[in-house]
PDB file of C-alpha atoms in Angstrom:
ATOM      1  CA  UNK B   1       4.233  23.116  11.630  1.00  0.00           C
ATOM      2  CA  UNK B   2       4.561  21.290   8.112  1.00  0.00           C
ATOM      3  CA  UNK B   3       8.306  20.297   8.411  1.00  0.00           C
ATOM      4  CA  UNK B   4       8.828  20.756   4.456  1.00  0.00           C
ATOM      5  CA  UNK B   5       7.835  24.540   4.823  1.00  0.00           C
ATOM      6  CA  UNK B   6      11.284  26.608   4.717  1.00  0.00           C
ATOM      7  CA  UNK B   7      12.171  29.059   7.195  1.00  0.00           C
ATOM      8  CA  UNK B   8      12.966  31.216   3.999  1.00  0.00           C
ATOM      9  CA  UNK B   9       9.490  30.641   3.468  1.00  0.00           C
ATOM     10  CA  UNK B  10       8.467  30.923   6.598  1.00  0.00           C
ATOM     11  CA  UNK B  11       9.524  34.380   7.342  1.00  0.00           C
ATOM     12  CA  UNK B  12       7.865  35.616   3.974  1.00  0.00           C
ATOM     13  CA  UNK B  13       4.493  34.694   5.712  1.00  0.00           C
ATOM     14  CA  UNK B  14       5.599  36.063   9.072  1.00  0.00           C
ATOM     15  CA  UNK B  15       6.362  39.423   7.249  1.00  0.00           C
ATOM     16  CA  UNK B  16       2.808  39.541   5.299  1.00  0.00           C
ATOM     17  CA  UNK B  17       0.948  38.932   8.292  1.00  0.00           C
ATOM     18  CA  UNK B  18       2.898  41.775   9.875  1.00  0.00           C
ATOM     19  CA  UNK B  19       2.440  44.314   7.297  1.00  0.00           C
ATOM     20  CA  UNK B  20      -1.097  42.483   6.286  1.00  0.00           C
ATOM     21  CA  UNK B  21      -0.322  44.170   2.872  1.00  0.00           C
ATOM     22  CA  UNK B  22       1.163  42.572  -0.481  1.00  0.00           C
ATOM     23  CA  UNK B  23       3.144  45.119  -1.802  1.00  0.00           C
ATOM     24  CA  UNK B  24       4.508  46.618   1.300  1.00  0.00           C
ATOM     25  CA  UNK B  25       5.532  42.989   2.336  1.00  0.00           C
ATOM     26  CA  UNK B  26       6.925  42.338  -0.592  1.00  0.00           C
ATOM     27  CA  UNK B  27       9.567  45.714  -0.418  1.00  0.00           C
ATOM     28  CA  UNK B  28      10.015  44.706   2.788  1.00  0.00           C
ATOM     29  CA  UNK B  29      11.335  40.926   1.007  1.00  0.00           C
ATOM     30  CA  UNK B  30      13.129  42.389  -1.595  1.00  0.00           C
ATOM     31  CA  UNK B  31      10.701  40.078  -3.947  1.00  0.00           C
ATOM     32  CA  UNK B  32       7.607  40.764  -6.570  1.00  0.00           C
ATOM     33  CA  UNK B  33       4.245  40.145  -5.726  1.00  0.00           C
ATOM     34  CA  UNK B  34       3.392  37.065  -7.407  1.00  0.00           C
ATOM     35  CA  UNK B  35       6.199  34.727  -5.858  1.00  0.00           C
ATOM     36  CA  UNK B  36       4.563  35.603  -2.703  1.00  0.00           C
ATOM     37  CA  UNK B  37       0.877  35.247  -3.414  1.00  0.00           C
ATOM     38  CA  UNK B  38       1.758  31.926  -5.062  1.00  0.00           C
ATOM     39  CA  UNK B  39       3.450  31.040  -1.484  1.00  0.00           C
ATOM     40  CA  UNK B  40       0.702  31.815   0.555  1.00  0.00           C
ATOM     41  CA  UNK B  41      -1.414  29.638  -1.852  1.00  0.00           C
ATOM     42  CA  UNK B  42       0.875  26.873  -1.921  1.00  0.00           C
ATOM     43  CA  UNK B  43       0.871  26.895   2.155  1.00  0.00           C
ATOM     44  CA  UNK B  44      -2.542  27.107   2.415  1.00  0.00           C
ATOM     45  CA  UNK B  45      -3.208  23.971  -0.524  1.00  0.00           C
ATOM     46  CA  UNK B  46      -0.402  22.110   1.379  1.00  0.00           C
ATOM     47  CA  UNK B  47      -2.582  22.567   4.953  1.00  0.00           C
ATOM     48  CA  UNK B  48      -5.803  22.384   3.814  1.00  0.00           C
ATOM     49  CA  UNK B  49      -6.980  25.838   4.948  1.00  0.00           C
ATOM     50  CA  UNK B  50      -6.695  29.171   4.507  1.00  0.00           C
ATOM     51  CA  UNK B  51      -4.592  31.687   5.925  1.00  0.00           C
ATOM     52  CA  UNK B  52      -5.226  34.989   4.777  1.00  0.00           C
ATOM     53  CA  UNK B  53      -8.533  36.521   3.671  1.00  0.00           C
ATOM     54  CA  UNK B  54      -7.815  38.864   0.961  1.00  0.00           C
ATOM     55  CA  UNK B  55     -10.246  41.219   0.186  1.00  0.00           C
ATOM     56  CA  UNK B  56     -10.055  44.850  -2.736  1.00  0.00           C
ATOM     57  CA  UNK B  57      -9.361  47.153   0.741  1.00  0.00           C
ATOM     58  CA  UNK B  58      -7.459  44.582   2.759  1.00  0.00           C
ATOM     59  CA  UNK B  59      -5.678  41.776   4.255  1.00  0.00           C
ATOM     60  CA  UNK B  60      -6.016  39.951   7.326  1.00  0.00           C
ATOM     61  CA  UNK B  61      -5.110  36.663   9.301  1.00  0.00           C
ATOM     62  CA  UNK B  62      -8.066  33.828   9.842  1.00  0.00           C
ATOM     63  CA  UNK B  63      -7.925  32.204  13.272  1.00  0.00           C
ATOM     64  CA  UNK B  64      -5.964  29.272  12.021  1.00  0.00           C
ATOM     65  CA  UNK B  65      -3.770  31.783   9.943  1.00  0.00           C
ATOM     66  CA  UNK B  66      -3.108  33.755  13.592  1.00  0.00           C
ATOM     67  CA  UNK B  67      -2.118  30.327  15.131  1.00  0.00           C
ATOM     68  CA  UNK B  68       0.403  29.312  12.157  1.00  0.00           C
ATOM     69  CA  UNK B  69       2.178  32.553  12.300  1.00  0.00           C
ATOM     70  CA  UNK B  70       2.306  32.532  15.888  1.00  0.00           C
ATOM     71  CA  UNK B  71       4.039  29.202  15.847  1.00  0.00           C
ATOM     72  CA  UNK B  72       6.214  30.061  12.600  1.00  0.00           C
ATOM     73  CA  UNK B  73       7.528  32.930  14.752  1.00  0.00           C
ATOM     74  CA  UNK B  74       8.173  30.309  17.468  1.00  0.00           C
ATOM     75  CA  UNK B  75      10.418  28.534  14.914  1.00  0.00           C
ATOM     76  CA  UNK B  76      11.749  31.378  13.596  1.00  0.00           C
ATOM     77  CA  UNK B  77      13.009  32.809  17.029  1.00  0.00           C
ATOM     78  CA  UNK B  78      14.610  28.866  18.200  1.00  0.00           C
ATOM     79  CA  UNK B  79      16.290  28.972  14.427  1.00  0.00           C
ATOM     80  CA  UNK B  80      17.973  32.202  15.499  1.00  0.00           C
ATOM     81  CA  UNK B  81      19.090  31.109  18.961  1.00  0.00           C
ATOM     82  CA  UNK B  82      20.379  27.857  17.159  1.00  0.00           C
ATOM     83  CA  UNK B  83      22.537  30.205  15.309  1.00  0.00           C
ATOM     84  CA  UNK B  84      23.786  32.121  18.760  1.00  0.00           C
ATOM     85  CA  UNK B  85      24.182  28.373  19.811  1.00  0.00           C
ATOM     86  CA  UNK B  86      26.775  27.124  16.976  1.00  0.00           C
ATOM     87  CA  UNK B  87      28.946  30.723  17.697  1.00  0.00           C
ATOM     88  CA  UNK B  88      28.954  30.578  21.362  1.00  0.00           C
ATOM     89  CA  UNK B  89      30.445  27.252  21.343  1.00  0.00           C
ATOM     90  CA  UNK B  90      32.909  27.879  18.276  1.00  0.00           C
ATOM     91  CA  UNK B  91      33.799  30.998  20.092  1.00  0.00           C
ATOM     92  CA  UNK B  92      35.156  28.115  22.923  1.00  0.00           C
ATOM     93  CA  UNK B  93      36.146  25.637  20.248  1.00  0.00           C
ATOM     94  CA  UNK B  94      39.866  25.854  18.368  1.00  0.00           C
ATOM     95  CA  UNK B  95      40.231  23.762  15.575  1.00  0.00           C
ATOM     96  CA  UNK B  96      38.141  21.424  16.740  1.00  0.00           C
ATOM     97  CA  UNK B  97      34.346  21.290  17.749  1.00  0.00           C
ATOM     98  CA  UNK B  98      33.173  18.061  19.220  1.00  0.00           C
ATOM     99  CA  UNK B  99      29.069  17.454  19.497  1.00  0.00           C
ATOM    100  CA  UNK B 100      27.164  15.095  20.965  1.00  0.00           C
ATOM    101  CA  UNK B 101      23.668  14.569  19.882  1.00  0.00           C
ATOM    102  CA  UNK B 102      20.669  12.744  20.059  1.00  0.00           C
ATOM    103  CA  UNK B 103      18.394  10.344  17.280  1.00  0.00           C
ATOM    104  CA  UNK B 104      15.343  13.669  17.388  1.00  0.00           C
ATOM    105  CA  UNK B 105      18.194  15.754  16.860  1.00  0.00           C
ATOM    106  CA  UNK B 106      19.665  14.694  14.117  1.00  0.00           C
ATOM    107  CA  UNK B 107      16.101  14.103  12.411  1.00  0.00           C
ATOM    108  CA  UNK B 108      15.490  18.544  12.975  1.00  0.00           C
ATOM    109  CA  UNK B 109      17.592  20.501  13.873  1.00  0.00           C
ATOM    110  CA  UNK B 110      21.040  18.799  13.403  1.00  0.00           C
ATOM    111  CA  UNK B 111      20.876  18.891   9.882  1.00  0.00           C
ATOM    112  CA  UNK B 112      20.674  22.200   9.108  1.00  0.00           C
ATOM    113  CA  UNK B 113      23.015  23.404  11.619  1.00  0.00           C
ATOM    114  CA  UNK B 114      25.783  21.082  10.514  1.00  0.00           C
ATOM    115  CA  UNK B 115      25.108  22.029   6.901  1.00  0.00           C
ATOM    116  CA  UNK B 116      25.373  26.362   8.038  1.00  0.00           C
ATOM    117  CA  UNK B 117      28.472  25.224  10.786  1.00  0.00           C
ATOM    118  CA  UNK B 118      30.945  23.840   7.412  1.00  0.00           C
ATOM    119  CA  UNK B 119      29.787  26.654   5.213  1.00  0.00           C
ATOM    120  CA  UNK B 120      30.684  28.969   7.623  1.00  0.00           C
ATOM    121  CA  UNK B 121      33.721  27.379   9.080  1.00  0.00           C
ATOM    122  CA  UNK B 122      35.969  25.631   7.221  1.00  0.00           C
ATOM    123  CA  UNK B 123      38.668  25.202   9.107  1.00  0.00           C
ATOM    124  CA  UNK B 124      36.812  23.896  12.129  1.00  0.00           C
ATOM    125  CA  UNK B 125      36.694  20.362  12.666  1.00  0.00           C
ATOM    126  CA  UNK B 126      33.602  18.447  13.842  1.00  0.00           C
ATOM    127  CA  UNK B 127      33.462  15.078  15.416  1.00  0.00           C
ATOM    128  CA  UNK B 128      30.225  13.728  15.816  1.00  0.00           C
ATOM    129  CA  UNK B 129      28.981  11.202  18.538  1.00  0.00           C
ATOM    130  CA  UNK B 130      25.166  10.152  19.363  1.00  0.00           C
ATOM    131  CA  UNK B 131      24.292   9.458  22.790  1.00  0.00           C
ATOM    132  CA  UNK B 132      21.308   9.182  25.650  1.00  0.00           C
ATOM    133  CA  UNK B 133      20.923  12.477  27.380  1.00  0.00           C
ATOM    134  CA  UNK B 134      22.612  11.204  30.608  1.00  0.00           C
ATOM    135  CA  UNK B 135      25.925  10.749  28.723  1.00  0.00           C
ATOM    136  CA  UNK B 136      25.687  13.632  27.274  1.00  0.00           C
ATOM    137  CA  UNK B 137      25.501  15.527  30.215  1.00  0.00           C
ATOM    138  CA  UNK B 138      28.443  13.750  31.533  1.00  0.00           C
ATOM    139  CA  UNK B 139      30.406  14.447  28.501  1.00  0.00           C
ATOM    140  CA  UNK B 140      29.741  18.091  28.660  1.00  0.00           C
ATOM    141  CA  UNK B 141      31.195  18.179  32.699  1.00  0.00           C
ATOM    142  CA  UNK B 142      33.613  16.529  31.936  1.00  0.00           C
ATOM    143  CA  UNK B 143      34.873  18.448  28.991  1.00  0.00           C
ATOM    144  CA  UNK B 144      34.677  15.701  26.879  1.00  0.00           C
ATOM    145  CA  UNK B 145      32.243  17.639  24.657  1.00  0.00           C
ATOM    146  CA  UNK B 146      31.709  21.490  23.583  1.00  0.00           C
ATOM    147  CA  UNK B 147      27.974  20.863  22.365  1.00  0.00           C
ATOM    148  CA  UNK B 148      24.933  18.430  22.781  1.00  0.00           C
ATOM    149  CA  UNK B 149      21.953  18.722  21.289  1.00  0.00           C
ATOM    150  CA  UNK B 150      19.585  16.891  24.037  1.00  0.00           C
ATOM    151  CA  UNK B 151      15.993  15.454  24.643  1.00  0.00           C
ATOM    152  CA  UNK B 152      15.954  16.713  27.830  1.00  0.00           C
ATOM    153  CA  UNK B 153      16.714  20.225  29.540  1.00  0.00           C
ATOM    154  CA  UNK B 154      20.588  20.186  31.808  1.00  0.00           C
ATOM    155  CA  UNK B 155      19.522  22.237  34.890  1.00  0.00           C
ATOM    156  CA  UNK B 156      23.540  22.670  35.979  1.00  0.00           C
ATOM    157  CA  UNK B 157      24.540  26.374  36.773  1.00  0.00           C
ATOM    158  CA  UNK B 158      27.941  25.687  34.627  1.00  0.00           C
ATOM    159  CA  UNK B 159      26.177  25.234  31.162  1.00  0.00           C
ATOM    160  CA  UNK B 160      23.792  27.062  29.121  1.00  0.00           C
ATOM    161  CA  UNK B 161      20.728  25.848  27.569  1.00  0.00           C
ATOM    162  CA  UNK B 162      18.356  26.647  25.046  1.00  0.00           C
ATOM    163  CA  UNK B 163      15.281  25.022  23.329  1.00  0.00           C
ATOM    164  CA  UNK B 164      15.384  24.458  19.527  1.00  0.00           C
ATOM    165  CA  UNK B 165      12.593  22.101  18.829  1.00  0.00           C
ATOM    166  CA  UNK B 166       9.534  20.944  20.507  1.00  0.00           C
ATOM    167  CA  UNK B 167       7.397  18.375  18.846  1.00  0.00           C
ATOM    168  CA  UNK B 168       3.886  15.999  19.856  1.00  0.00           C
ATOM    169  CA  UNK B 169       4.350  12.755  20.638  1.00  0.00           C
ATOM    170  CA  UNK B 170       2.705   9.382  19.149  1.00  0.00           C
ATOM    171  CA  UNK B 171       1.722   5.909  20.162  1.00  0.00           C
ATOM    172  CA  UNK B 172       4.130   3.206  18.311  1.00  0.00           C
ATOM    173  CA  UNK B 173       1.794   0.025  18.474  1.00  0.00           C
ATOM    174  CA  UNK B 174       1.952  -3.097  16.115  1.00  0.00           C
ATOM    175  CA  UNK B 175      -0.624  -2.761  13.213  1.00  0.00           C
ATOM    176  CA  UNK B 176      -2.691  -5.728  14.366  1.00  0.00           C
ATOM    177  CA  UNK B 177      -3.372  -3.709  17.848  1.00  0.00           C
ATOM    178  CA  UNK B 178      -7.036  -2.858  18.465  1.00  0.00           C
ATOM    179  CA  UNK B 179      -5.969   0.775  18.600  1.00  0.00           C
ATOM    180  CA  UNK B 180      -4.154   1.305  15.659  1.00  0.00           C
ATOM    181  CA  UNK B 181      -7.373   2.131  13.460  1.00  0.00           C
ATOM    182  CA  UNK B 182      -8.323   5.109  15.537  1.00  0.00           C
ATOM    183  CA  UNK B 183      -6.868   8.659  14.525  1.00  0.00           C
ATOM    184  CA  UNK B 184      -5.641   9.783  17.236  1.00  0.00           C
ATOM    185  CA  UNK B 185      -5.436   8.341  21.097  1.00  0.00           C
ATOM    186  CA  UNK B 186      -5.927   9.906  24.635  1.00  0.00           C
ATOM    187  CA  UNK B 187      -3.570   8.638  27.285  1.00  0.00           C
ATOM    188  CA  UNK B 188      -6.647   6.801  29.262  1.00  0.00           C
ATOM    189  CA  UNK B 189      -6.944   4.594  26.964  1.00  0.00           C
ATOM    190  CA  UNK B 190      -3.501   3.061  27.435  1.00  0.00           C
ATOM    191  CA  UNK B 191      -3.868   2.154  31.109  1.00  0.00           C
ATOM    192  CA  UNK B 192      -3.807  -1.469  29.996  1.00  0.00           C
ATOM    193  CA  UNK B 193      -0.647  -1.423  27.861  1.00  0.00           C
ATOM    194  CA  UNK B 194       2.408  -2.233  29.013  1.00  0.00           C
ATOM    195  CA  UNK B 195       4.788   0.771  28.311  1.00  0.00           C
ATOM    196  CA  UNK B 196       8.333  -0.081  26.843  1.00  0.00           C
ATOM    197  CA  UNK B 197      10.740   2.712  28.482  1.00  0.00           C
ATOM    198  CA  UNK B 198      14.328   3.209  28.541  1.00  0.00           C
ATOM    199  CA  UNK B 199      15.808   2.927  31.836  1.00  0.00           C
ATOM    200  CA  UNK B 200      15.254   5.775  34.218  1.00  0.00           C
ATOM    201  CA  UNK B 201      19.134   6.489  33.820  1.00  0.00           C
ATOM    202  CA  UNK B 202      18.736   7.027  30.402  1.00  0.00           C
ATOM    203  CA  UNK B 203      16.354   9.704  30.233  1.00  0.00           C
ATOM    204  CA  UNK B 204      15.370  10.745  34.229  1.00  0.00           C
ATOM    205  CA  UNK B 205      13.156  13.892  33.613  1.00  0.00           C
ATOM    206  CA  UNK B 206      11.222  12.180  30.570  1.00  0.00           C
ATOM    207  CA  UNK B 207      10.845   8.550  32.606  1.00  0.00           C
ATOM    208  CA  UNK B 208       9.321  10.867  35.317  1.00  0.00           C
ATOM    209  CA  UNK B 209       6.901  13.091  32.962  1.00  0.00           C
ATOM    210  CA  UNK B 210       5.384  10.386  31.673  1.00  0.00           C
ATOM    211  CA  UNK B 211       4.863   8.692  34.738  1.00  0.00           C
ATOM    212  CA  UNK B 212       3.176  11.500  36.460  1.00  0.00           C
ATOM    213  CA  UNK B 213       1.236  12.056  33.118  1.00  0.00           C
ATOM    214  CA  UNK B 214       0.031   8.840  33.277  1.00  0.00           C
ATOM    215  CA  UNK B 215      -0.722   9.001  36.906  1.00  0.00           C
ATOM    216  CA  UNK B 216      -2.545  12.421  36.233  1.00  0.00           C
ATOM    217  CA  UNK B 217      -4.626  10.505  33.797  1.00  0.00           C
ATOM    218  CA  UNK B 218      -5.661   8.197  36.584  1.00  0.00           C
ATOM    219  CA  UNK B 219      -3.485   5.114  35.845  1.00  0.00           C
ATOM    220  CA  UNK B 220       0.109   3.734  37.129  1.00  0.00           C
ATOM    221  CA  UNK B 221       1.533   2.697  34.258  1.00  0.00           C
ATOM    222  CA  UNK B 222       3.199  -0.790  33.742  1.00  0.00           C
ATOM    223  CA  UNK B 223       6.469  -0.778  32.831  1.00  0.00           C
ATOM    224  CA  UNK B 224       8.943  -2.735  30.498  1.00  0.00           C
ATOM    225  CA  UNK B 225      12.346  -1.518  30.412  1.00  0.00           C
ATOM    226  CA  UNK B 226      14.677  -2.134  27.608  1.00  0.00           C
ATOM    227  CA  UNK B 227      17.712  -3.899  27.984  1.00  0.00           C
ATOM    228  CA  UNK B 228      21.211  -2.876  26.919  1.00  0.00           C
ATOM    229  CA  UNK B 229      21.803  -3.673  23.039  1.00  0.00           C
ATOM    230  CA  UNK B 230      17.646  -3.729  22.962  1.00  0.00           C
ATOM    231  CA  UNK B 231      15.845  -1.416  20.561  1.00  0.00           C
ATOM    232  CA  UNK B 232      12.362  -0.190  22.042  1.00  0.00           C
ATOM    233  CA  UNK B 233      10.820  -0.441  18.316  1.00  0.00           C
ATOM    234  CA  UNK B 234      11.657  -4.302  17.966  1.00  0.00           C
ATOM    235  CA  UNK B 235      10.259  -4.797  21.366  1.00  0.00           C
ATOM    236  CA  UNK B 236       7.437  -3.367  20.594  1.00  0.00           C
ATOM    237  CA  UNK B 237       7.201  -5.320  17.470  1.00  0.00           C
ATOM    238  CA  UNK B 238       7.376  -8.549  19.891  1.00  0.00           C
ATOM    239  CA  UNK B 239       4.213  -7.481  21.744  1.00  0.00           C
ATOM    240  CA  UNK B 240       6.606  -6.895  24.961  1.00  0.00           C
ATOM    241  CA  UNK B 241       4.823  -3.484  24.911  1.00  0.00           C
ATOM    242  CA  UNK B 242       3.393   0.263  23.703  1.00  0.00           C
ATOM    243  CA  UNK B 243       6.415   2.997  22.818  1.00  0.00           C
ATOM    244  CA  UNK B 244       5.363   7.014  23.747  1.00  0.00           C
ATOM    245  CA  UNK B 245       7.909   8.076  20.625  1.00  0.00           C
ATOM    246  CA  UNK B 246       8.124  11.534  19.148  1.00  0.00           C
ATOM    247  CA  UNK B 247       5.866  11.849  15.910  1.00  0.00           C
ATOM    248  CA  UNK B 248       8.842  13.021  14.128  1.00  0.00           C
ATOM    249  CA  UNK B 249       9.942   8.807  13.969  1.00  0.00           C
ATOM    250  CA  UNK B 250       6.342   8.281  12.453  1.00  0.00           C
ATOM    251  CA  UNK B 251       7.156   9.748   9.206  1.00  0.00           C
ATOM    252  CA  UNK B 252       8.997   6.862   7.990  1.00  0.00           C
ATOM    253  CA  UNK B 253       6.728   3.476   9.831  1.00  0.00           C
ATOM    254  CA  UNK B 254       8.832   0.309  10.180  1.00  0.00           C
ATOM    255  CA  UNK B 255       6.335  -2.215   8.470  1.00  0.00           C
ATOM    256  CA  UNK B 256       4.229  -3.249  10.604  1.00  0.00           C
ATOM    257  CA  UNK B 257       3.972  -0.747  12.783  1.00  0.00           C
ATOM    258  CA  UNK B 258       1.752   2.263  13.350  1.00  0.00           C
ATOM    259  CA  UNK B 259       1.700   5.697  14.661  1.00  0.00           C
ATOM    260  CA  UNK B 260      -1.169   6.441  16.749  1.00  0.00           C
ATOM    261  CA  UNK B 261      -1.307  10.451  17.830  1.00  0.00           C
ATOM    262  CA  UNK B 262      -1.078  10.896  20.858  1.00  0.00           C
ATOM    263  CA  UNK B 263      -4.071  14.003  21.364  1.00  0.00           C
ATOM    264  CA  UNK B 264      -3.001  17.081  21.986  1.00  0.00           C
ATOM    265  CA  UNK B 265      -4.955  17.937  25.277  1.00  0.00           C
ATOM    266  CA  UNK B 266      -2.770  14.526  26.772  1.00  0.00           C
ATOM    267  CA  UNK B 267       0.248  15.284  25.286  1.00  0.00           C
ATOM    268  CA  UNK B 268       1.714  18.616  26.435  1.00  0.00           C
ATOM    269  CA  UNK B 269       3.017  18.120  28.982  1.00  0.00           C
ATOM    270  CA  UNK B 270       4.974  15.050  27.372  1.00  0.00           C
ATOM    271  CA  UNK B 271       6.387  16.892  24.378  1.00  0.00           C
ATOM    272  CA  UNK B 272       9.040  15.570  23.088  1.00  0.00           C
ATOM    273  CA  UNK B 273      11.879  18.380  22.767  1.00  0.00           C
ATOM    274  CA  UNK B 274      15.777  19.028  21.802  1.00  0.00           C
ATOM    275  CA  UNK B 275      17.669  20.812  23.667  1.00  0.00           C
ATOM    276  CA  UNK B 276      21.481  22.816  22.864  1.00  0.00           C
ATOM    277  CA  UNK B 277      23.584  22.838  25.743  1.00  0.00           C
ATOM    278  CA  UNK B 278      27.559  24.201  26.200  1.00  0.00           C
ATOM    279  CA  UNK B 279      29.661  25.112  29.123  1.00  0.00           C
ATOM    280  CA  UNK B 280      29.368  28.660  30.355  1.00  0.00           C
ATOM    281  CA  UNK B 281      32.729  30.501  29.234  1.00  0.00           C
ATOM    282  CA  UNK B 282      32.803  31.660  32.480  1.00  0.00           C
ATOM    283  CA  UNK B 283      32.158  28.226  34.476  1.00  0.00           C
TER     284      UNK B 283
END
């Protein structure tokens, strides 16, 4: 999904596909006509095919159009339960609301919840605090925290959870690597590498996925953990290693670095996601 596409936007072109008729989708939008043809062709210019086929008699969805709208209603739905998120954990909060987050959530979700949280509440106070997803866990049983927004799923029966973002990953490799001219890479082909991780305690369930990933792909992986104070991009930089990184931290390449793709047959299982999580009311 083209992250500068509105979810304004976004549920204009859910409701056409729906109603798979201008003018009734329009009503339905309390808008004219032209805004929404011209946002339909703007979509379709900005992703290089088409969407709709319009026709005199009628409208309907082309196979890629089908698979947009059925991920823009993906979005649409984790948007809402973002929403449900923010109030369940005010509802807990007074005065106060403290968060703890994570780097891929403040790069797509955090954002625009912060932004909707102060225009909604302005007498609540929010301290901010980014840290690994083990910390945050800890923070949230120990009630040092009301909210995290996580790269990895809690599985405790004391606090909810719900999934607002799910992304592919991509291969961070120095531009002078012999892979960093192909388009896209399957997982195979980095049997050699050495992988940079963080340390299992960091991130357990994500460590694990992509070792059985790689193992499903037929290789054990070697392994270079960072150190304390150590940032995985600079060692990767160094030659210590290959990074697995969410393509999300591709859009803005440290020079001399690359993105590589990860393809998307070898990378599902090793999404990268965020995650809300707060204490059951009841717990």
């Amino acid at each position: 999904m083209d992250d500068s596409i509105e979810l304004r936007q976004l549920r204009c072109l859910v409701v056409l596909a729906e109603e798979l008729n201008y003018r009734r989708a329009a009503e339905r939008l309390h808008v004219s006509q032209p805004p929404l043809t011209r946002l339909v062709a703007e979509t379709e210019r900005r992703l290089g095919a088409r969407l709709f086929e319009r026709t005199t008699r009628r409208v309907s969805l082309t196979p890629i159009g089908e698979i947009f709208v059925a991920e823009a209603q993906a979005v649409l739905a984790r948007s809402e339960m973002a929403t449900e998120t923010i109030q369940a954990a005010i509802r807990r909060a007074v005065g106060q609301i403290r968060i703890v987050y994570s780097p891929l959530s403040f790069l797509t979700v955090l954002p625009g919840i912060l932004s909707g949280l102060r225009g909604s509440y302005h007498d609540i106070r929010i301290d901010l605090l980014e840290m690994r997803s083990a910390a945050q866990l800890e923070a949230l049983l120990l009630g040092h925290a009301d909210l995290a927004f996580t790269d990895e799923a809690p599985h405790e029966p004391t606090l909810h959870r719900a999934c607002l973002h799910r992304e592919p990953l991509s291969v961070l490799l120095p531009e002078n690597h012999a892979l960093a001219v192909l388009d896209s890479v399957t997982l195979a082909a980095l049997a050699g590498e050495t992988f940079v991780l963080h340390p299992r305690s960091d991130y357990p369930a994500y460590y694990d996925r992509v070792l059985a990933a790689c193992q499903a792909a037929g290789f054990v992986p070697r392994v270079s953990h960072r150190e304390a104070q150590q940032n995985c991009a600079v060692l990767v930089a160094a030659g210590n290693g290959i990074l697995l990184t969410p393509a999300t931290f591709g859009r803005n390449p440290t020079p001399g670095m690359c993105y590589v793709p990860l393809e998307s047959a070898e990378s599902e299982g090793l999404q990268a996601e965020v995650w809300a999580a707060w204490p059951r009311v009841d717990a």
